[in-house]
Coordinates of C-alpha atoms in Angstrom, one line a residue:
M14 CA -32.2 -5.0 8.0
S15 CA -28.9 -4.1 9.7
T16 CA -26.1 -6.6 10.3
R17 CA -24.6 -6.3 13.8
R18 CA -21.4 -8.0 14.9
L19 CA -19.9 -7.9 18.4
I20 CA -16.2 -8.6 18.8
K21 CA -15.7 -9.7 22.4
N22 CA -12.9 -9.7 24.8
G23 CA -10.0 -8.6 22.5
C24 CA -6.9 -6.6 23.3
V25 CA -7.8 -3.6 21.2
L26 CA -5.1 -1.4 19.7
T27 CA -7.3 1.5 18.6
M28 CA -4.4 3.6 17.2
D29 CA -6.7 6.5 18.2
S30 CA -4.9 8.9 20.6
S31 CA -8.0 9.5 22.7
L32 CA -8.8 5.8 23.2
G33 CA -5.4 4.2 23.3
T34 CA -4.9 0.5 24.0
L35 CA -7.7 -1.4 25.7
R36 CA -6.4 -4.6 27.2
K37 CA -9.9 -6.2 27.2
A38 CA -12.7 -4.6 25.3
D39 CA -15.6 -5.2 22.9
I40 CA -16.3 -3.6 19.6
L41 CA -19.9 -3.3 18.2
I42 CA -20.1 -3.1 14.5
E43 CA -23.4 -2.2 12.7
D44 CA -23.2 -2.8 8.9
S45 CA -20.0 -1.1 7.9
L46 CA -19.4 1.2 10.9
I47 CA -18.0 0.9 14.4
V48 CA -20.7 1.9 16.9
T49 CA -19.1 1.4 20.3
I50 CA -15.8 0.3 21.8
Q51 CA -15.9 -0.5 25.5
A52 CA -15.6 -3.3 28.0
D53 CA -18.4 -5.7 28.7
L54 CA -20.9 -4.7 26.1
D55 CA -24.2 -6.6 26.3
V56 CA -25.9 -6.4 22.9
S57 CA -28.7 -8.6 21.7
D58 CA -29.4 -9.6 18.1
S59 CA -25.7 -9.6 17.1
E60 CA -23.2 -12.1 15.8
V61 CA -20.7 -12.6 18.6
I62 CA -17.1 -13.0 17.6
D63 CA -14.8 -14.3 20.4
A64 CA -11.6 -12.3 20.3
T65 CA -10.2 -13.8 23.6
D66 CA -6.4 -14.1 23.3
M67 CA -6.4 -12.0 20.2
I68 CA -5.1 -8.5 19.3
V69 CA -7.7 -6.5 17.5
M70 CA -6.4 -3.5 15.5
P71 CA -7.0 -1.5 12.3
G72 CA -6.2 -3.3 9.1
F73 CA -2.8 -2.4 7.6
V74 CA -2.7 0.4 5.0
D75 CA -0.1 -0.2 2.2
T76 CA 0.5 3.1 0.5
H77 CA 2.6 1.8 -2.5
R78 CA 2.3 -1.5 -4.2
H79 CA 2.4 -2.7 -7.8
V80 CA -0.4 -5.2 -7.3
W81 CA -0.3 -6.8 -10.7
E82 CA 3.3 -8.0 -10.2
S83 CA 1.9 -10.8 -7.9
L84 CA 1.9 -12.9 -11.1
L85 CA 5.7 -12.7 -11.2
R86 CA 6.4 -13.2 -7.5
T87 CA 9.8 -14.7 -6.7
I88 CA 11.2 -13.8 -10.1
G89 CA 13.1 -10.7 -8.8
A90 CA 14.7 -11.9 -5.6
D91 CA 18.2 -11.1 -7.0
W92 CA 17.2 -8.1 -9.1
S93 CA 18.7 -4.6 -8.7
L94 CA 16.5 -1.6 -9.6
P95 CA 17.9 -1.2 -13.2
V96 CA 17.5 -5.0 -13.8
Y97 CA 14.0 -4.9 -12.5
L98 CA 13.0 -2.0 -14.8
Q99 CA 14.6 -3.6 -17.8
N100 CA 12.8 -6.9 -17.3
I101 CA 9.4 -5.6 -16.2
Y102 CA 9.0 -2.4 -18.2
Y103 CA 10.5 -0.7 -21.3
G104 CA 9.2 -3.5 -23.5
G105 CA 9.7 -6.2 -20.9
I106 CA 7.3 -8.6 -19.3
G107 CA 4.7 -6.1 -18.3
S108 CA 4.2 -4.9 -21.8
R109 CA 3.0 -8.4 -22.8
M110 CA 0.2 -8.4 -20.3
R111 CA -3.3 -9.0 -21.8
P112 CA -6.5 -7.7 -20.1
V113 CA -7.3 -11.2 -18.9
D114 CA -3.9 -11.3 -17.2
S115 CA -4.6 -7.9 -15.6
Y116 CA -7.6 -9.4 -13.9
A117 CA -5.8 -12.5 -12.6
A118 CA -2.9 -10.3 -11.4
N119 CA -4.9 -7.9 -9.4
L120 CA -7.3 -10.5 -8.0
L121 CA -4.3 -12.6 -6.8
G122 CA -2.3 -9.6 -5.5
A123 CA -5.3 -8.2 -3.6
L124 CA -6.1 -11.5 -2.0
E125 CA -2.5 -11.8 -0.9
A126 CA -2.8 -8.5 0.8
L127 CA -6.1 -9.3 2.5
N128 CA -4.7 -12.7 3.8
A129 CA -1.9 -10.8 5.4
G130 CA -4.2 -8.3 7.1
V131 CA -3.7 -5.5 4.6
T132 CA -7.2 -4.1 4.2
T133 CA -6.2 -1.0 2.1
V134 CA -3.7 -0.7 -0.7
L135 CA -2.7 1.9 -3.1
D136 CA -2.4 0.1 -6.4
W137 CA 0.3 1.9 -8.4
T138 CA -0.6 0.8 -11.9
M139 CA 0.9 1.0 -15.4
I140 CA -2.0 0.9 -17.9
Y141 CA -1.6 -0.3 -21.5
S142 CA -5.2 0.1 -22.7
P143 CA -8.6 1.0 -21.5
D144 CA -9.4 -2.8 -21.3
H145 CA -6.4 -3.3 -19.1
A146 CA -7.7 -0.6 -16.8
D147 CA -11.2 -2.1 -16.5
E148 CA -9.8 -5.6 -15.7
L149 CA -7.4 -4.3 -13.1
I150 CA -10.3 -2.6 -11.4
R151 CA -12.4 -5.7 -11.7
G152 CA -9.7 -7.8 -10.0
L153 CA -9.6 -5.4 -7.1
R154 CA -13.3 -5.2 -6.8
D155 CA -13.8 -9.0 -6.8
S156 CA -11.2 -9.5 -4.1
G157 CA -13.1 -7.3 -1.6
V158 CA -10.1 -5.1 -0.7
R159 CA -10.3 -1.4 -0.1
A160 CA -8.0 0.3 -2.6
V161 CA -6.9 3.5 -4.2
F162 CA -6.6 2.7 -7.9
A163 CA -3.7 4.9 -9.0
Y164 CA -4.1 5.1 -12.7
G165 CA -0.7 5.4 -14.4
V166 CA 0.9 5.2 -17.8
S167 CA 4.6 4.5 -18.5
G168 CA 7.0 6.4 -20.8
E169 CA 7.2 10.0 -22.0
T170 CA 4.3 9.8 -24.4
E171 CA 0.7 10.4 -23.4
Y172 CA -0.6 7.9 -26.0
W173 CA -1.2 4.2 -25.6
S174 CA 0.6 3.4 -28.9
R175 CA 1.4 5.0 -32.2
D176 CA -1.8 3.8 -33.8
S177 CA -4.2 4.5 -30.9
Q178 CA -6.5 7.5 -31.0
K179 CA -7.3 7.4 -27.2
T180 CA -5.0 9.4 -24.9
F181 CA -4.1 8.9 -21.3
P182 CA -6.3 11.8 -20.1
D183 CA -9.2 10.6 -22.3
D184 CA -9.3 7.3 -20.5
V185 CA -8.7 8.8 -17.0
Y186 CA -11.9 10.8 -17.5
R187 CA -13.7 7.6 -18.6
V188 CA -12.5 5.5 -15.7
K189 CA -13.5 8.2 -13.2
R190 CA -16.9 8.5 -14.8
E191 CA -17.6 4.7 -15.1
H192 CA -15.9 3.3 -12.0
F193 CA -15.3 6.1 -9.4
A194 CA -18.3 8.5 -9.7
S195 CA -18.7 8.2 -5.9
D196 CA -16.1 8.5 -3.2
D197 CA -18.3 6.5 -0.9
Q198 CA -17.1 3.1 -2.0
L199 CA -14.3 0.7 -1.3
L200 CA -12.4 1.6 -4.5
T201 CA -11.4 5.2 -5.0
M202 CA -9.3 6.8 -7.7
G203 CA -5.8 8.3 -7.8
L204 CA -3.2 9.0 -10.4
A205 CA 0.2 7.4 -10.6
I206 CA 2.1 10.1 -12.5
R207 CA 5.6 9.9 -13.9
G208 CA 6.7 13.0 -12.1
P209 CA 9.5 15.4 -13.0
E210 CA 12.3 12.8 -12.9
F211 CA 10.7 10.5 -15.5
S212 CA 8.8 12.9 -17.8
S213 CA 9.1 16.5 -19.0
W214 CA 8.2 19.3 -16.6
E215 CA 5.3 20.2 -18.8
A216 CA 3.9 16.7 -18.6
T217 CA 4.2 16.8 -14.8
L218 CA 2.3 20.1 -14.6
R219 CA -0.5 18.6 -16.8
E220 CA -0.7 15.4 -14.8
I221 CA -0.8 17.2 -11.4
G222 CA -3.5 19.5 -12.9
L223 CA -5.5 16.5 -14.1
A224 CA -5.4 14.8 -10.7
R225 CA -6.6 18.0 -9.0
E226 CA -9.4 18.5 -11.6
L227 CA -10.6 15.0 -10.6
D228 CA -9.9 15.5 -6.9
A229 CA -7.7 12.4 -7.0
L230 CA -4.6 11.6 -5.0
C231 CA -1.5 12.2 -7.1
S232 CA 1.4 9.8 -6.5
M233 CA 4.9 10.0 -8.0
H234 CA 8.4 8.5 -7.6
V235 CA 11.0 11.1 -6.6
G236 CA 14.6 11.2 -5.3
F237 CA 15.8 7.6 -5.5
G238 CA 18.8 6.0 -7.0
S239 CA 21.1 8.2 -9.1
W240 CA 18.1 9.6 -11.1
G241 CA 16.9 11.9 -8.3
A242 CA 20.1 12.6 -6.3
D243 CA 20.6 16.1 -7.7
D244 CA 17.3 16.8 -9.4
R245 CA 15.8 18.8 -6.6
S246 CA 12.3 17.8 -7.7
V247 CA 10.5 18.7 -4.5
E248 CA 12.1 22.1 -4.5
K249 CA 11.0 22.7 -8.0
L250 CA 7.4 21.7 -7.1
Y251 CA 7.6 24.0 -4.1
K252 CA 8.7 26.9 -6.1
A253 CA 6.0 26.3 -8.6
G254 CA 3.4 26.4 -5.8
L255 CA 2.4 22.8 -6.4
L256 CA 3.1 21.0 -3.1
G257 CA 0.1 20.0 -1.1
P258 CA -1.7 17.2 0.9
D259 CA -2.9 15.6 -2.3
L260 CA 0.6 14.7 -3.4
N261 CA 2.1 11.4 -2.4
M262 CA 5.9 11.1 -2.9
V263 CA 7.4 7.6 -3.1
H264 CA 10.9 6.6 -1.9
A265 CA 12.7 10.1 -1.7
N266 CA 15.9 8.4 -0.6
T267 CA 18.4 10.8 -2.2
M268 CA 16.6 14.1 -1.8
G269 CA 18.2 17.2 -0.3
F270 CA 17.6 17.3 3.5
D271 CA 15.8 20.6 3.3
E272 CA 13.3 19.1 0.8
Y273 CA 11.9 16.8 3.5
K274 CA 10.9 19.8 5.4
L275 CA 9.3 21.3 2.3
L276 CA 7.2 18.1 2.0
A277 CA 6.3 18.0 5.7
D278 CA 5.3 21.7 5.8
A279 CA 3.1 21.3 2.8
G280 CA 1.3 18.3 4.3
A281 CA 2.4 16.1 1.4
S282 CA 2.9 12.4 2.2
L283 CA 5.9 10.2 1.9
S284 CA 5.7 6.4 1.2
V285 CA 8.8 4.5 2.4
T286 CA 9.2 1.0 1.0
P287 CA 12.2 0.0 3.1
E288 CA 12.9 -3.6 2.1
V289 CA 12.9 -3.0 -1.6
E290 CA 14.7 0.3 -1.3
M291 CA 17.6 -1.3 0.5
M292 CA 17.8 -4.4 -1.6
M293 CA 17.4 -2.9 -5.1
G294 CA 19.6 0.2 -4.8
H295 CA 17.1 3.1 -4.3
G296 CA 19.1 4.4 -1.4
Y297 CA 18.8 4.3 2.4
P298 CA 15.1 4.6 3.6
A299 CA 14.1 8.1 4.4
T300 CA 12.1 7.3 7.5
G301 CA 14.3 9.3 9.9
Y302 CA 15.0 12.2 7.6
F303 CA 11.2 12.8 7.2
L304 CA 10.6 12.4 10.9
E305 CA 13.4 14.9 11.8
N306 CA 11.8 17.5 9.5
G307 CA 8.3 17.2 11.0
G308 CA 6.8 14.6 8.7
T309 CA 5.3 11.2 9.4
P310 CA 6.1 8.5 6.8
A311 CA 3.7 5.9 5.6
L312 CA 4.8 2.4 4.5
G313 CA 4.5 0.3 1.4
V314 CA 5.5 -3.1 0.1
D315 CA 6.3 -1.9 -3.5
V316 CA 7.4 -4.6 -5.9
V317 CA 6.0 -8.1 -5.1
T318 CA 8.3 -9.6 -7.7
S319 CA 11.0 -9.4 -5.1
T320 CA 9.4 -9.7 -1.7
G321 CA 6.2 -10.9 0.0
G322 CA 3.1 -8.7 0.2
D323 CA 2.8 -8.3 4.0
M324 CA 3.3 -5.2 6.2
F325 CA 4.8 -7.1 9.1
T326 CA 8.0 -7.4 7.2
Q327 CA 8.0 -3.7 6.2
M328 CA 7.5 -2.6 9.7
K329 CA 10.5 -4.6 10.8
F330 CA 12.7 -3.2 8.0
A331 CA 11.6 0.4 8.7
L332 CA 12.2 0.1 12.4
Q333 CA 15.6 -1.6 12.3
A334 CA 17.0 0.3 9.3
E335 CA 16.3 3.6 11.1
R336 CA 17.6 2.4 14.4
A337 CA 20.8 1.1 12.7
R338 CA 21.4 4.5 11.0
V339 CA 21.3 6.4 14.3
N340 CA 23.0 3.7 16.3
Q341 CA 25.9 3.7 13.9
D342 CA 26.5 7.4 14.5
I343 CA 26.4 6.8 18.2
L344 CA 28.9 4.0 17.9
A345 CA 31.2 6.1 15.8
S346 CA 31.4 8.6 18.7
K347 CA 32.7 5.8 20.9
N348 CA 29.4 5.5 22.8
M349 CA 26.6 3.0 23.1
P350 CA 22.9 3.7 22.4
G351 CA 20.6 4.3 25.3
E352 CA 16.9 4.5 24.5
L353 CA 16.4 3.6 20.9
N354 CA 15.4 6.5 18.7
L355 CA 12.4 5.0 17.0
Q356 CA 9.7 3.1 18.9
A357 CA 7.6 0.1 17.7
G358 CA 4.4 2.1 18.3
Q359 CA 5.5 4.8 15.9
V360 CA 6.1 2.2 13.2
L361 CA 2.7 0.7 13.8
H362 CA 1.3 4.2 13.4
F363 CA 3.1 4.4 10.0
A364 CA 1.5 1.2 8.9
T365 CA -2.1 2.1 9.9
S366 CA -3.3 5.7 10.7
A367 CA -0.4 7.5 8.9
G368 CA -1.1 5.4 5.8
A369 CA -4.8 6.2 5.9
R370 CA -3.9 9.9 6.1
A371 CA -1.5 9.6 3.2
L372 CA -4.2 8.1 1.0
R373 CA -6.7 10.8 2.2
L374 CA -8.8 8.1 3.8
D375 CA -8.2 8.9 7.5
H376 CA -11.8 10.1 7.9
K377 CA -12.9 6.5 7.2
I378 CA -10.1 4.2 8.3
G379 CA -6.7 3.9 10.0
T380 CA -8.0 3.9 13.6
L381 CA -10.7 2.1 15.5
A382 CA -13.2 4.6 16.8
P383 CA -17.0 5.0 16.8
G384 CA -18.1 6.3 13.4
K385 CA -15.1 4.9 11.5
E386 CA -15.6 2.1 9.0
A387 CA -14.8 -1.3 10.4
D388 CA -11.6 -2.2 8.7
L389 CA -9.9 -4.3 11.3
I390 CA -8.0 -7.5 11.9
L391 CA -7.7 -10.1 14.6
I392 CA -4.2 -11.5 15.4
R393 CA -3.9 -14.7 17.4
T394 CA -1.6 -14.5 20.4
T395 CA -1.9 -18.3 21.2
D396 CA 0.4 -19.2 18.3
L397 CA 3.8 -20.5 19.2
N398 CA 5.7 -17.4 18.0
M399 CA 3.4 -15.0 19.9
F400 CA 2.7 -16.1 23.5
P401 CA 3.2 -15.0 26.1
V402 CA 2.4 -11.3 25.3
S403 CA 3.8 -8.6 27.5
D404 CA 3.6 -5.8 25.0
P405 CA 0.9 -6.1 22.4
V406 CA 2.3 -3.4 20.2
G407 CA 5.8 -5.0 20.3
A408 CA 4.1 -8.3 19.6
V409 CA 2.6 -7.0 16.3
V410 CA 5.6 -5.1 15.1
Q411 CA 8.4 -7.5 16.0
F412 CA 6.9 -11.0 16.4
A413 CA 3.8 -11.4 14.2
N414 CA 3.5 -12.7 10.7
P415 CA 0.7 -13.2 8.2
G416 CA 0.1 -16.8 9.6
N417 CA -1.0 -15.2 12.8
V418 CA -3.9 -13.2 11.2
D419 CA -7.0 -15.0 12.2
S420 CA -9.7 -12.7 10.9
V421 CA -10.0 -9.7 8.5
F422 CA -12.9 -7.4 8.1
V423 CA -13.3 -4.7 5.4
A424 CA -16.1 -2.2 6.0
G425 CA -17.6 -4.6 8.5
R426 CA -17.7 -7.5 6.1
P427 CA -15.6 -10.6 7.0
V428 CA -13.2 -11.6 4.3
K429 CA -11.0 -13.9 6.4
R430 CA -12.1 -16.1 9.4
Y431 CA -10.3 -18.7 11.4
G432 CA -7.2 -18.2 9.3
K433 CA -8.9 -18.8 5.9
L434 CA -10.1 -16.4 3.2
L435 CA -13.8 -16.6 2.7
N436 CA -15.7 -17.1 -0.5
V437 CA -12.5 -17.6 -2.5
D438 CA -11.9 -20.5 -4.8
L439 CA -8.1 -20.7 -4.5
N440 CA -7.8 -23.5 -7.1
H441 CA -9.5 -21.2 -9.6
V442 CA -7.2 -18.3 -8.6
R443 CA -4.2 -20.5 -9.0
K444 CA -5.3 -21.6 -12.4
L445 CA -5.8 -18.1 -13.6
A446 CA -2.5 -16.9 -12.2
N447 CA -0.5 -19.8 -13.6
E448 CA -2.0 -19.5 -17.1
S449 CA -1.2 -15.8 -17.1
R450 CA 2.3 -16.2 -15.8
E451 CA 3.1 -18.8 -18.4
H452 CA 1.8 -16.5 -21.1
L453 CA 3.9 -13.5 -19.8
L454 CA 7.1 -15.5 -19.6
A455 CA 6.6 -17.4 -22.9
S456 CA 5.8 -14.2 -24.8
S457 CA 8.7 -12.2 -23.4
A458 CA 11.6 -13.2 -25.6
G459 CA 15.0 -12.8 -23.9
T460 CA 13.6 -12.6 -20.4
K461 CA 14.4 -15.7 -18.3
E462 CA 12.8 -16.5 -14.9
G463 CA 15.1 -15.6 -12.1
T464 CA 17.7 -13.7 -14.2

């Protein structure tokens, strides 16, 4: 028997160019799909959800997050990129993670995302064993989030350890077979590859080939910090005939300007994580550079050791960093800015529909329209920081925070209502997370919290 829900009287930001913003409209959901969006729907046999004084919009799409690092949140508030890498990887805290910790980490991190209205996340993983992979996936699944599980392995070697007989490609095939045999599910598969700046060219070729064999999104870090400033990685990929819509580049702060056009022309996506990039030393966010070359960036939170896991913050950072870059050039010419170069609506697009496209999920999510899956959120406008609302788009981008998220639906299923996550035992989640955190810090000799 079908489940029908009718969201009534909301201000609907569809993010669909043909539907636009509807100041007062209803949305009919049947099972997982949006059926109709229009004013004054009269539907019987449906659960009615009153969205009066609420903004209804697509759930946020975070295209780059290391979800497991939720276990270590707040530890890296003062870490640069090299300090972060030294403490978390290369024999640091992350290498001490047990499978049980992987489950706790991804459950906690995914619930944090959902609570903040992030209905879809690309989980950029580092896998230490097949058991770790299974538990990371289980954590995502139990949370109820929609996710691309980007399977990744750190280091130059393809092997788990010197005494292991199972290789990275071996387990990728297993995970695809056991967990992602169908694309018609909330969790889908990607690869988080090391890329040409962190592995050999031959390894990059093999890993891109593996992703394409599996029809999986292939994500890699390029062009950030001093590592990629002169590497010309995108140009090398272009000359090798490898650029395409299934490649997702992350950061790209220090690439050649012409490389942004190569990416855009190939339909490849770019994930900008503006807050972390500016604080940790990746370089200035590439938002404007990509836009100026015909691309549309997507947004990500990145490392939740160092910042909170919400997209409201990332929208603000992306918007103001790019405005500041252009404004500074105008000021240097002894003039003042007129109309600002980047608009709030564009950034909301980055955080929703552009993110869905980057993850190759735009046929399902990212906009509210009949036939799309009902991944949507309700944001209260009666809260003290929100009313009165003159511009609903500006309200979301510049004024809202996770505390304003009243309700969250993933594929039509409610996961948050009236400001509270549903069917989640937070005491149990805290217990799991605290036990795993204590294990990780205690077993990581020489690594001190907050240093």
